[in-house]
Short mmCIF file of C-alpha atoms (C1' of nucleotides) in Angstrom, two decimals:
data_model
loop_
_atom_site.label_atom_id
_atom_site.label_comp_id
_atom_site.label_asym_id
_atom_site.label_seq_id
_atom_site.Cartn_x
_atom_site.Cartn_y
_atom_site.Cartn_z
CA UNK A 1 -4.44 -20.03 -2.56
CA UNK A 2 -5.74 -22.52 -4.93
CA UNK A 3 -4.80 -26.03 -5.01
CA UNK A 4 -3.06 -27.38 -7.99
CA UNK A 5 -0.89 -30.02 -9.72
CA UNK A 6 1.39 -26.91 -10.01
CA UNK A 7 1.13 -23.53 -11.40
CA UNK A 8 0.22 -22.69 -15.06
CA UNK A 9 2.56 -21.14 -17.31
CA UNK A 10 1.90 -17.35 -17.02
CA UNK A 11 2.13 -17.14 -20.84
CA UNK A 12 -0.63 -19.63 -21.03
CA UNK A 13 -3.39 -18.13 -18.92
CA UNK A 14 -6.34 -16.90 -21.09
CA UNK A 15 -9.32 -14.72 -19.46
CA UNK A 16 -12.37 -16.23 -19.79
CA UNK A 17 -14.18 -14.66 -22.73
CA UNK A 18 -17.22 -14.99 -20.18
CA UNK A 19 -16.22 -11.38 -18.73
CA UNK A 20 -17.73 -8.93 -20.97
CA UNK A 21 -16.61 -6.20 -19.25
CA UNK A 22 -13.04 -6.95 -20.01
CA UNK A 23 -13.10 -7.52 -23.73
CA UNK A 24 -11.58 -5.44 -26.28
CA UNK A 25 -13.17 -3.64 -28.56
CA UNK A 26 -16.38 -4.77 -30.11
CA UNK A 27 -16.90 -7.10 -27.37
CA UNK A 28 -16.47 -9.92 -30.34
CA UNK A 29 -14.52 -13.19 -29.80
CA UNK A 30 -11.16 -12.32 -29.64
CA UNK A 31 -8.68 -12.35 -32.51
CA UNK A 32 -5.03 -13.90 -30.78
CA UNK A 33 -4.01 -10.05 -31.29
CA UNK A 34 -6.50 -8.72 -29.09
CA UNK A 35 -5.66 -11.45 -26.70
CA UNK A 36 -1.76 -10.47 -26.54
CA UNK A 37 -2.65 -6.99 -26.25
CA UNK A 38 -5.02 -7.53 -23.05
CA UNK A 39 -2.20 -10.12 -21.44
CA UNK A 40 0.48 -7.58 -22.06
CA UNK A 41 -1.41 -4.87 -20.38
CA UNK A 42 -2.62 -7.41 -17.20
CA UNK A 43 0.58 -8.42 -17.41
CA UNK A 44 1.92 -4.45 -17.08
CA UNK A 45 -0.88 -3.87 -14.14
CA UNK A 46 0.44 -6.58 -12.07
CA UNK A 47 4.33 -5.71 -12.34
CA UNK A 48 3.55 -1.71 -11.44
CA UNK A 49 0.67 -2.57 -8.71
CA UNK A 50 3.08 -5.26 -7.26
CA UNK A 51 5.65 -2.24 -6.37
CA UNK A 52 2.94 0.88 -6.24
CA UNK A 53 -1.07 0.48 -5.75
CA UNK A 54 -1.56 3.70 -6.66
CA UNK A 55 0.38 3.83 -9.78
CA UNK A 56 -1.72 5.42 -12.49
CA UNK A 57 -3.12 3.89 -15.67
CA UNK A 58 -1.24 6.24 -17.77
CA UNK A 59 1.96 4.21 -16.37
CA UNK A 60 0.94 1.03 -16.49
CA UNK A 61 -0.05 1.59 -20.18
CA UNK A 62 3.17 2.88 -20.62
CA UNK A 63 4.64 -0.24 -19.05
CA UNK A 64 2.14 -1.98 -21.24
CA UNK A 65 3.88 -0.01 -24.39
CA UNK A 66 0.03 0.39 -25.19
CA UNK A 67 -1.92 3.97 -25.37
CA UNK A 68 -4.20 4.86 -22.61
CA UNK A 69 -7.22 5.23 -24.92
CA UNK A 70 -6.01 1.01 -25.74
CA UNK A 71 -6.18 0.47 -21.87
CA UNK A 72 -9.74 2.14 -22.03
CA UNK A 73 -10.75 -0.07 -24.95
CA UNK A 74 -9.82 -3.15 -23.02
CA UNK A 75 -10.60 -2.53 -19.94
CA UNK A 76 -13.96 0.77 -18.93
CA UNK A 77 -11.78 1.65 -15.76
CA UNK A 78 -9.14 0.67 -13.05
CA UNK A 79 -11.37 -1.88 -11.20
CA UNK A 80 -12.20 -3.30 -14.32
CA UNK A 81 -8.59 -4.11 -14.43
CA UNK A 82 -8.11 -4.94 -10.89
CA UNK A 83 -10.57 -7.70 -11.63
CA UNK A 84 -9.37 -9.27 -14.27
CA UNK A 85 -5.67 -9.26 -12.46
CA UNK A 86 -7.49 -11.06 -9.89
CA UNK A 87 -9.19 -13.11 -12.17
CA UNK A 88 -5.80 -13.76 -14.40
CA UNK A 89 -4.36 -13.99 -11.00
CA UNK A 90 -6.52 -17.00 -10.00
CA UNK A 91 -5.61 -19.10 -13.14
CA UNK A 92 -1.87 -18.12 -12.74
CA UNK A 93 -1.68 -19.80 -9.18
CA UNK A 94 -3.59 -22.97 -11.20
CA UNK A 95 -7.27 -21.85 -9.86
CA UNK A 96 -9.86 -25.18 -9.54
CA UNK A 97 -12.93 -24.67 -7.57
CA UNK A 98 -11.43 -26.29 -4.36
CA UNK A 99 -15.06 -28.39 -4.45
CA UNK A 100 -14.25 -30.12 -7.71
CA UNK A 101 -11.17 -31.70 -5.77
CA UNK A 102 -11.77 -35.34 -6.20
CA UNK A 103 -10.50 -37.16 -3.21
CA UNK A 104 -7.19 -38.71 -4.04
CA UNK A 105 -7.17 -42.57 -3.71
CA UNK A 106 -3.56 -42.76 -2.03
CA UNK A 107 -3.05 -41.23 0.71
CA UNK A 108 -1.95 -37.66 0.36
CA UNK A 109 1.55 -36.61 1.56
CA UNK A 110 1.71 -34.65 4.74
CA UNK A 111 0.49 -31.32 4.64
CA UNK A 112 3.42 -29.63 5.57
CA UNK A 113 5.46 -31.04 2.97
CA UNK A 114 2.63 -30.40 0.36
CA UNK A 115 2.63 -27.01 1.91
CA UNK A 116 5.78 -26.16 1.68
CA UNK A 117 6.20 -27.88 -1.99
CA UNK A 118 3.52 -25.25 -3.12
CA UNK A 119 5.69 -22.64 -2.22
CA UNK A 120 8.64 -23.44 -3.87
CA UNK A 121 6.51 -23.17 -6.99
CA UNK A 122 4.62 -20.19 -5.77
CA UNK A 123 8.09 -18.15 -5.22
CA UNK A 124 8.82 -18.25 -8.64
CA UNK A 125 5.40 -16.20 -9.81
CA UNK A 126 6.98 -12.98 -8.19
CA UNK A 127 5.33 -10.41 -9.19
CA UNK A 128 1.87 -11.97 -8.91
CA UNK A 129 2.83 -13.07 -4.97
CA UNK A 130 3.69 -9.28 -4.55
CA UNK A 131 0.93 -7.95 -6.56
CA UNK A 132 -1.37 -10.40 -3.67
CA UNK A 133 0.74 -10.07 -1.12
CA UNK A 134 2.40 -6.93 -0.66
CA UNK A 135 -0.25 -5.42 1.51
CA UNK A 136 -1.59 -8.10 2.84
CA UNK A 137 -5.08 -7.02 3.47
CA UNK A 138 -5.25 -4.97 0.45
CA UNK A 139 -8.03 -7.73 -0.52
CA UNK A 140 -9.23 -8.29 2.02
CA UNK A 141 -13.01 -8.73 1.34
CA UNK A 142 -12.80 -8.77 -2.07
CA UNK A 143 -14.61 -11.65 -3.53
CA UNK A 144 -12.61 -12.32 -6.37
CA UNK A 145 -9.71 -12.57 -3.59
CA UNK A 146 -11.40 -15.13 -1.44
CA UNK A 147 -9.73 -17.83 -2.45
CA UNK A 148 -6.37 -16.79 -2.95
CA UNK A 149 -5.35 -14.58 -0.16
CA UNK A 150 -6.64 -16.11 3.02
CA UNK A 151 -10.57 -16.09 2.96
CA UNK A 152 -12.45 -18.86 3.90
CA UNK A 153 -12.37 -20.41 0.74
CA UNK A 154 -8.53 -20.77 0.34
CA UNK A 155 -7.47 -24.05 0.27
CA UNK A 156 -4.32 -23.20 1.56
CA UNK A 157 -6.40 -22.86 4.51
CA UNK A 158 -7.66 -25.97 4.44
CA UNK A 159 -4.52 -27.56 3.90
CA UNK A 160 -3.27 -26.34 7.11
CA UNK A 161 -6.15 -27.70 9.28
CA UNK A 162 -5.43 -31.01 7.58
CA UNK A 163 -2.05 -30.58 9.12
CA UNK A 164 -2.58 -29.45 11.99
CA UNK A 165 -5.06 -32.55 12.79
CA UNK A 166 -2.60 -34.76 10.81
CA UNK A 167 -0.16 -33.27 13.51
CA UNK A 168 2.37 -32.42 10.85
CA UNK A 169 2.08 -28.46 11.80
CA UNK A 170 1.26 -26.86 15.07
CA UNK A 171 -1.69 -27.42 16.65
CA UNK A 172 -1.68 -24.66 19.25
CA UNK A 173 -1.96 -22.24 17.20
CA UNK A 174 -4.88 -20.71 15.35
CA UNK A 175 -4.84 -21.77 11.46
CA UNK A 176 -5.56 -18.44 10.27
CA UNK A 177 -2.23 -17.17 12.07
CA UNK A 178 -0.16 -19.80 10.66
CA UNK A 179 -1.46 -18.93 7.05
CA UNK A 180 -0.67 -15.53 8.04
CA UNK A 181 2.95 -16.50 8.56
CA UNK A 182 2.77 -18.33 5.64
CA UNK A 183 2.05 -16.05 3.53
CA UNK A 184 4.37 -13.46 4.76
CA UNK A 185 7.23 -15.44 4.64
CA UNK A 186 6.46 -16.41 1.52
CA UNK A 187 5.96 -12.67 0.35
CA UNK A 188 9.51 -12.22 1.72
CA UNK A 189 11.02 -14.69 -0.17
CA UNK A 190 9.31 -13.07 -3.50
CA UNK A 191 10.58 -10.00 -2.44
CA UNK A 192 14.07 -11.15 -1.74
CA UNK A 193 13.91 -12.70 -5.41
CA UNK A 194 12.35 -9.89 -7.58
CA UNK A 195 14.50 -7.13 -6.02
CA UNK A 196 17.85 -9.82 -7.55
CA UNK A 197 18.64 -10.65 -3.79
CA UNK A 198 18.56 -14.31 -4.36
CA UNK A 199 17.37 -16.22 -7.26
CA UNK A 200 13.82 -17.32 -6.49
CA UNK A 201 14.71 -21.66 -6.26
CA UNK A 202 17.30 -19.66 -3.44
CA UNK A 203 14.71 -17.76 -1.76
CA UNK A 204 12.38 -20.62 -1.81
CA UNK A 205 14.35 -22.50 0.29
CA UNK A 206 14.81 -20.26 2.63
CA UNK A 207 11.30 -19.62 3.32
CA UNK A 208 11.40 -23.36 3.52
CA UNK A 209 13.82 -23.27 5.82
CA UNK A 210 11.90 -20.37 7.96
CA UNK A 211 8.85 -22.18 7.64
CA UNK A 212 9.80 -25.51 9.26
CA UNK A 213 12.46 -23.93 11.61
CA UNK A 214 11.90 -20.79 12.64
CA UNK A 215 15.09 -18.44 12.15
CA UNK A 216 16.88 -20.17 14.59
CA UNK A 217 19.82 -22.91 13.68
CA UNK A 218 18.59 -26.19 12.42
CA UNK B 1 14.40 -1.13 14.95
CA UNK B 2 16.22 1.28 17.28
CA UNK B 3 17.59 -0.53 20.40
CA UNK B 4 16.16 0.74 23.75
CA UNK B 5 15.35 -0.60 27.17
CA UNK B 6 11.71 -0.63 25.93
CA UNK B 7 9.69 1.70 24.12
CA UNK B 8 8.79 4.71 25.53
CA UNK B 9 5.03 5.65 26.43
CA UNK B 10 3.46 6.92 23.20
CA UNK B 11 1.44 10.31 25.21
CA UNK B 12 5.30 11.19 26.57
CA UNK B 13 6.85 11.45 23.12
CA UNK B 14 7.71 15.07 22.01
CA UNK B 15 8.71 16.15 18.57
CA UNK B 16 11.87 17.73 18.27
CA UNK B 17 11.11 21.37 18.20
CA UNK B 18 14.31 22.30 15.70
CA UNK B 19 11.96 20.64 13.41
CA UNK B 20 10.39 24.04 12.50
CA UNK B 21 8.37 23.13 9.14
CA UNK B 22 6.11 21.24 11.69
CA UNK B 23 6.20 23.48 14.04
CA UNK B 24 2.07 25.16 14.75
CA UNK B 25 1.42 28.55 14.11
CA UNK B 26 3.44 32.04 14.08
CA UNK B 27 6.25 29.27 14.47
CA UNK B 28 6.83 29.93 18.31
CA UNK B 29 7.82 27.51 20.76
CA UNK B 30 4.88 25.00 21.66
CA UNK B 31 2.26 25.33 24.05
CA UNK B 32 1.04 22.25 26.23
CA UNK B 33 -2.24 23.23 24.04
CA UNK B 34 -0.58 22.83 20.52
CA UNK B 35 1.77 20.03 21.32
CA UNK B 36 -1.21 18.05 22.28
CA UNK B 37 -2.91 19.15 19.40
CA UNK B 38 -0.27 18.22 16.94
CA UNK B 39 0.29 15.08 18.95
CA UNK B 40 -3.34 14.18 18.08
CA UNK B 41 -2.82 15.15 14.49
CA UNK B 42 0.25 12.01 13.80
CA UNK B 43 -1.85 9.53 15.71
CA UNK B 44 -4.89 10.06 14.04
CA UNK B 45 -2.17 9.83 10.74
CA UNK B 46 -0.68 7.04 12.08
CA UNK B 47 -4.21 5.13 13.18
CA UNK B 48 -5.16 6.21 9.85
CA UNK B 49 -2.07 5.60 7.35
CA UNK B 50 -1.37 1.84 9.21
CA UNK B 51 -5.05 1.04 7.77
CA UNK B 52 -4.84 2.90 4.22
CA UNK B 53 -1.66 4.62 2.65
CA UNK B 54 -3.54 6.64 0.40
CA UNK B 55 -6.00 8.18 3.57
CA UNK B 56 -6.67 11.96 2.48
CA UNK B 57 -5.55 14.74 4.59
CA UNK B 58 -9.09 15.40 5.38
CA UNK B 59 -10.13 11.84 6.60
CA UNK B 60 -7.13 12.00 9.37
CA UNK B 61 -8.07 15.46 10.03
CA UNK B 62 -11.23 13.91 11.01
CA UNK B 63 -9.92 11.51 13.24
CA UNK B 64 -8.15 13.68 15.10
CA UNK B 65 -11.29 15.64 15.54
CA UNK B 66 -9.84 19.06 14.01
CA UNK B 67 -10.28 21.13 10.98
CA UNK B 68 -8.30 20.66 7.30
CA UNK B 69 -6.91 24.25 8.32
CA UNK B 70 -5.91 23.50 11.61
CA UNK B 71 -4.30 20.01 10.39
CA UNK B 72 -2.25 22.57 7.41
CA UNK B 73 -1.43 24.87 10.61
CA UNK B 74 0.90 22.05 11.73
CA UNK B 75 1.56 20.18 8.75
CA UNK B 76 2.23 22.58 5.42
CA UNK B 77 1.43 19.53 3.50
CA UNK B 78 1.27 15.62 3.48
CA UNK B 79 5.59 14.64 3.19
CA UNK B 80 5.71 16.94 6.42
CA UNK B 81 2.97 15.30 8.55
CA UNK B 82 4.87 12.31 7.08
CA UNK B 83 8.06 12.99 7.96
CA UNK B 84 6.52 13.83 11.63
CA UNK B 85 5.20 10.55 12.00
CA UNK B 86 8.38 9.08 10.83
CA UNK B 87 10.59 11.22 13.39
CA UNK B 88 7.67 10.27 16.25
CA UNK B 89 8.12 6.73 15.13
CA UNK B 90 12.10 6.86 16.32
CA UNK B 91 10.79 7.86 19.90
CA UNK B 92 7.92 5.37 20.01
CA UNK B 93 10.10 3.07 19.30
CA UNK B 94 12.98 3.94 21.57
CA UNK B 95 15.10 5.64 18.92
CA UNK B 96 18.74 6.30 19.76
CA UNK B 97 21.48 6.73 17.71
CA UNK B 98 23.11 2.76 17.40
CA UNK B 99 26.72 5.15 17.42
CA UNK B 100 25.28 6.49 20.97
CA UNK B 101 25.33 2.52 22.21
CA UNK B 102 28.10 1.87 25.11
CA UNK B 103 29.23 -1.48 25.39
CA UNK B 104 27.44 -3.07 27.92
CA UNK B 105 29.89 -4.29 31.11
CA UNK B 106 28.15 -8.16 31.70
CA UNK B 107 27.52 -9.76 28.48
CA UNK B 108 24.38 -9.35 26.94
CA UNK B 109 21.85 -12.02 27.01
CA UNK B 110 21.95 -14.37 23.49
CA UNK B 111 20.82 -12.09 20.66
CA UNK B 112 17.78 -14.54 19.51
CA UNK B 113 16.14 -13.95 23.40
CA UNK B 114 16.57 -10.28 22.81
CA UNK B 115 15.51 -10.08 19.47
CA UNK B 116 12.50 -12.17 20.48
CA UNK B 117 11.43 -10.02 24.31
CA UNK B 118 12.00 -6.71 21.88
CA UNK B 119 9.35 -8.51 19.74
CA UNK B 120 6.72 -8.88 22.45
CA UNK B 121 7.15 -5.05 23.71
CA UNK B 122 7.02 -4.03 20.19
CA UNK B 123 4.04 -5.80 19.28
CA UNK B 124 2.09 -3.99 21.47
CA UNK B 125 2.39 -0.97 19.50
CA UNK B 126 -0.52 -1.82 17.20
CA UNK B 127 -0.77 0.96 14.72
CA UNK B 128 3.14 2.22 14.72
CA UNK B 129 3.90 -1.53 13.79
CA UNK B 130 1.16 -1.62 10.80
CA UNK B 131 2.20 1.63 9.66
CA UNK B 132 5.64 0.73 8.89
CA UNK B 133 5.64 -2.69 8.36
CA UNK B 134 1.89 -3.32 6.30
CA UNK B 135 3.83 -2.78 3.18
CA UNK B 136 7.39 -3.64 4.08
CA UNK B 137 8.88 -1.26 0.88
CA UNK B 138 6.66 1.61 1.60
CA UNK B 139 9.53 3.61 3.32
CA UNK B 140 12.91 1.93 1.60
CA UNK B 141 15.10 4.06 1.14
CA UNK B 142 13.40 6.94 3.07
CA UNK B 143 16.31 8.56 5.27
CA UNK B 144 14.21 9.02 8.84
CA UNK B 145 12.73 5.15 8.04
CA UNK B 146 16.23 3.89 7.82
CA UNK B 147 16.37 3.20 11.22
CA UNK B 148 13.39 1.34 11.52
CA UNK B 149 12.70 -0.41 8.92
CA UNK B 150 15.70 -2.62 7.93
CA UNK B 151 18.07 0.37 6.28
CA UNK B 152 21.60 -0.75 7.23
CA UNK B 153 21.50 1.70 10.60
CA UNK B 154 18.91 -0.56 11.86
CA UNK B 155 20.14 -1.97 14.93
CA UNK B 156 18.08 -4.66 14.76
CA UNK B 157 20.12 -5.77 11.92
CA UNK B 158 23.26 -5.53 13.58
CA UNK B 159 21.34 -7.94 16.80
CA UNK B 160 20.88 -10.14 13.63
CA UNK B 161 24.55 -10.63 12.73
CA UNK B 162 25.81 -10.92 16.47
CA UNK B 163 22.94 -13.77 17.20
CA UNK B 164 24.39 -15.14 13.95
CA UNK B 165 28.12 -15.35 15.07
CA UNK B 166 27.13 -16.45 18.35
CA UNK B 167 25.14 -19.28 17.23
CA UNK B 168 21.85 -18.38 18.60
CA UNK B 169 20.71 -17.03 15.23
CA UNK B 170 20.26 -19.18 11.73
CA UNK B 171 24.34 -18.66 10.19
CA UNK B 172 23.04 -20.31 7.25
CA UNK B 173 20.39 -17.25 5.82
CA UNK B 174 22.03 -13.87 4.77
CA UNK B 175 20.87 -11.70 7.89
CA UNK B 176 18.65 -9.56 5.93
CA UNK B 177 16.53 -12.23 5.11
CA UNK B 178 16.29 -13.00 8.94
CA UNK B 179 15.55 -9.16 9.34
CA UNK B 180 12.56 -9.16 6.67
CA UNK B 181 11.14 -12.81 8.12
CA UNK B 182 11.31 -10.85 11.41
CA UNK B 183 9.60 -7.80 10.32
CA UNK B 184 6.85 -9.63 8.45
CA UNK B 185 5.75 -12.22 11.27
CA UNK B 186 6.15 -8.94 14.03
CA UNK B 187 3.71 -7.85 11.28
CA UNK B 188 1.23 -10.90 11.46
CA UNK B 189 1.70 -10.50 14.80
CA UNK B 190 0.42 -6.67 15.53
CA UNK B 191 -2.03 -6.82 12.99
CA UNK B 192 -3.87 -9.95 14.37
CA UNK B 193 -4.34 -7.69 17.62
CA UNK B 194 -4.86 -4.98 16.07
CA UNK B 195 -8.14 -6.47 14.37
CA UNK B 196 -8.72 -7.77 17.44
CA UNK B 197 -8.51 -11.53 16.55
CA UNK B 198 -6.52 -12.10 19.95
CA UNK B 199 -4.82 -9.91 22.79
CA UNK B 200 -1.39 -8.50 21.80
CA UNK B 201 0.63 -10.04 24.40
CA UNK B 202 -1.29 -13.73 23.01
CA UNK B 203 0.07 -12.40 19.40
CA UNK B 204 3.41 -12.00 20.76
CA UNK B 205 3.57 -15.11 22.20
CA UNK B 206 2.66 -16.81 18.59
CA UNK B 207 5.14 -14.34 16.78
CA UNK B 208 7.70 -15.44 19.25
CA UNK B 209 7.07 -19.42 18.36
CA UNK B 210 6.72 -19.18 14.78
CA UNK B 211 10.30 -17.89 14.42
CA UNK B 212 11.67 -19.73 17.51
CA UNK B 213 10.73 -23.25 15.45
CA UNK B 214 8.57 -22.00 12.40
CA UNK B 215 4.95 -23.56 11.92
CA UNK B 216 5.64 -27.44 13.06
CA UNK B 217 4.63 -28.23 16.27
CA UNK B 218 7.13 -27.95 18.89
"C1'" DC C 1 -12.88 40.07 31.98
"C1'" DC C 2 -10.25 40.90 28.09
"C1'" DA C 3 -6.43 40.24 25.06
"C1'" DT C 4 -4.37 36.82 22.68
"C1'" DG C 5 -3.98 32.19 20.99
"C1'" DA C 6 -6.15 28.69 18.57
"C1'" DT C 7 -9.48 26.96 15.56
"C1'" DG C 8 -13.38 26.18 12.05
"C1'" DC C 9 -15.61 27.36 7.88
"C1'" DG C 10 -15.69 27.73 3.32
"C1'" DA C 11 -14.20 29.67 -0.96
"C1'" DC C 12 -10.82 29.35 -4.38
"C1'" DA C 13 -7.13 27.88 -7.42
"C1'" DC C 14 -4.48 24.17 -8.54
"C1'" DT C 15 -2.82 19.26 -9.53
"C1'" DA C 16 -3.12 14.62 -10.86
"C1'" DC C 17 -5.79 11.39 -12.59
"C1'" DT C 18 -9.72 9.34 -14.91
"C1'" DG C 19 -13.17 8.32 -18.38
"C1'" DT C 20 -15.06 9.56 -22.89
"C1'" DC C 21 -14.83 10.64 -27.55
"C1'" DC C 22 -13.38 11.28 -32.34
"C1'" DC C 23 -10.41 11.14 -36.13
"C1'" DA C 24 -6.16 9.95 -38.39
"C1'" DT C 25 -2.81 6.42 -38.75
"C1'" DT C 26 -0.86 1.87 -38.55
"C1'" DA C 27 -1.19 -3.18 -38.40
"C1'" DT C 28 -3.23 -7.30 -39.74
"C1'" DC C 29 -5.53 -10.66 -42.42
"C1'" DG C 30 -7.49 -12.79 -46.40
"C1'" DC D 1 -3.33 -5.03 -52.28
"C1'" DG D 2 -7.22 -3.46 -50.03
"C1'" DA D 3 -10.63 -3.91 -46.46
"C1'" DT D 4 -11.00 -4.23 -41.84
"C1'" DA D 5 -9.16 -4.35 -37.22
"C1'" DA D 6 -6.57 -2.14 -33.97
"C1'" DT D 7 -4.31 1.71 -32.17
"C1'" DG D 8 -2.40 6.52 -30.87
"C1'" DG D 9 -3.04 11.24 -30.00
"C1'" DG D 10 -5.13 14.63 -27.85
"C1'" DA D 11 -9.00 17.39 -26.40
"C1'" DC D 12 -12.40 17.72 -22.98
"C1'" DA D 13 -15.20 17.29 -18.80
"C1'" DG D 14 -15.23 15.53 -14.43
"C1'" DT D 15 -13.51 13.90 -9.72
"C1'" DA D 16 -10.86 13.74 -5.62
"C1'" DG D 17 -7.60 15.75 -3.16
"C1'" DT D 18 -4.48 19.51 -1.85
"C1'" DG D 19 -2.73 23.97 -0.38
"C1'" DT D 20 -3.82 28.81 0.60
"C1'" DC D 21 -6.34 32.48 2.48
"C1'" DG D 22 -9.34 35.52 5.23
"C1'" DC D 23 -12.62 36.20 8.58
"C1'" DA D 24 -15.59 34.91 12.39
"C1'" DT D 25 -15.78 32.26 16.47
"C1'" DC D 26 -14.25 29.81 20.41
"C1'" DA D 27 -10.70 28.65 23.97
"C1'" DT D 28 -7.18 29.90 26.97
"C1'" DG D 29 -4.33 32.40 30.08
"C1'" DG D 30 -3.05 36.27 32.79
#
DNA sequence: CCATGATGCGACACTACTGTCCCATTATCG
DNA sequence: CGATAATGGGACAGTAGTGTCGCATCATGG
């Protein structure tokens, strides 16, 4: 997952205008109409592929309250839209090239804590963690996906090596499993809160709780 | 989960035969030949579906090296070969009826080591574990999954709530929160040995420390 | 060895979905 | 208000997958 001072406003995120493929019509700059409409139907691909994959574009323009033919203007086909999910995806979890990290002068907290900080923010995105995380090797491979969901590039990743050497997580055990665990405790917790279980600040902090304890008593 | 003394071999499982829509040809009691064949039919669905939900008919007919029509002798369509491999997945995994459960006389070991040597046998069951649990909604609210997969007959559920009172288990976290962390790092668990990243019983052992004190070090 | 059971092949009809296209209509902007 | 942008509707062709069927072939069992 990308490192961040937090993630962006979902609202907020614009698609780089640097992806032809997914402009609207006319491939021309676009107009803040344009831009609502394209949002609204990312938006509308995320919330029915975070509960069904195989939901078909006819529902998620639906969802979208667009027409299919509008889907098709914005986007040639479905992994045109995958992408820029992915791509929207990576700016919603506040997306930096992990190498333009400039080293911080103080010293960083520990990892865990920053770790488990970053979920507590991360719960909240819920149906972008299930969208990611539902399946988690739907991605797998994908190179868009590389550095959210676990590929060498994540930084979550490298966050947990820094703990583990830091000796603020376990060190026995292989980094890749832990950010397995991680991330499927903190797909539970999304889970727990989209399905109105537990509001997501709730579910947070049980993952939390999961994360540093395990599920027995503290 | 269903409770049982340990899962049963996979090769000694037998499908009910009252369950005549998946019964073989002309409908007649099963030969050694046809059980085997059908038996080869919800692994190959099973190997299959664990890896991709949406596998056509005709790539698992493949795997289990027979025909499309031999694979619709069995199976009239996919919900039935489905429902098969759900009703096989209640033997694999040691499926009684919770109602069928005597009290035992001694008292049972604490419900977190139970839950947790239950998690090491089951582990071991590779595919069955990644095709229920790779997308832990998949079967909600299906009525043969409800047993398995965290429905409220799940009697791994009701392990939950007695480690809970008994103060082996987290009293804090609603017990189907407990259930889904459960499910999801059994999950991590099976499919790290499934890829092969490290032996099942090593995955087992990992799964058993993440949720005995989460991802510190112990 | 032969009758019967079991299976494979491939054609066919069907379904659901996708991608393209065009024209009429509605929304937006200056 | 009018020009332009944006959209909806629906037809159409195509794809992938499914379910059915009949016949030839192979496997099995007595």
């Amino acid at each position: 997952m990308p490192s961040s001072s937090g993630p962006v406003a979902a609202a907020d995120v614009v698609l780089p205008p640097s992806d032809a493929a997914a402009l609207g019509p006319a491939s021309s700059p676009d107009t803040p109409v344009r831009r609502r409409t394209r949002r609204a139907i990312v938006d509308a691909a995320v919330h029915m592929w975070a509960r069904d994959f195989a939901a078909p574009l006819s529902a998620i323009a639906e969802q979208a309250a667009v027409s299919r033919s509008t889907l098709h203007r914005y986007f040639p086909d479905r992994p045109a839209l995958l992408d820029a999910c992915l791509r929207t995806a990576l700016e919603v979890f506040g997306g930096v090239n992990p190498c333009d990290d400039v080293p911080r002068a103080a010293p960083e907290p520990p990892a865990l804590d920053q770790l488990l900080s970053q979920l507590e923010s991360v719960v909240r995105l819920g149906d972008w963690v299930l969208f990611l995380w539902t399946d988690p090797s739907r991605f797998s491979g994908h190179p868009l996906a590389d550095d959210l969901v676990g590929g060498e590039d994540d930084t979550t990743l490298a966050l947990i090596r820094r703990g583990q050497a830091e000796g603020s997580l376990d060190p026995e055990a292989p980094a890749d499993w832990l950010l397995a665990v991680y991330y499927s405790v903190l797909y539970c917790a999304a889970e727990q809160a989209v399905r109105g279980a537990m509001p997501a600040h709730e579910a947070g902090r049980l993952a939390v709780r999961a994360l540093r304890g395990g599920i027995t008593p503290s």
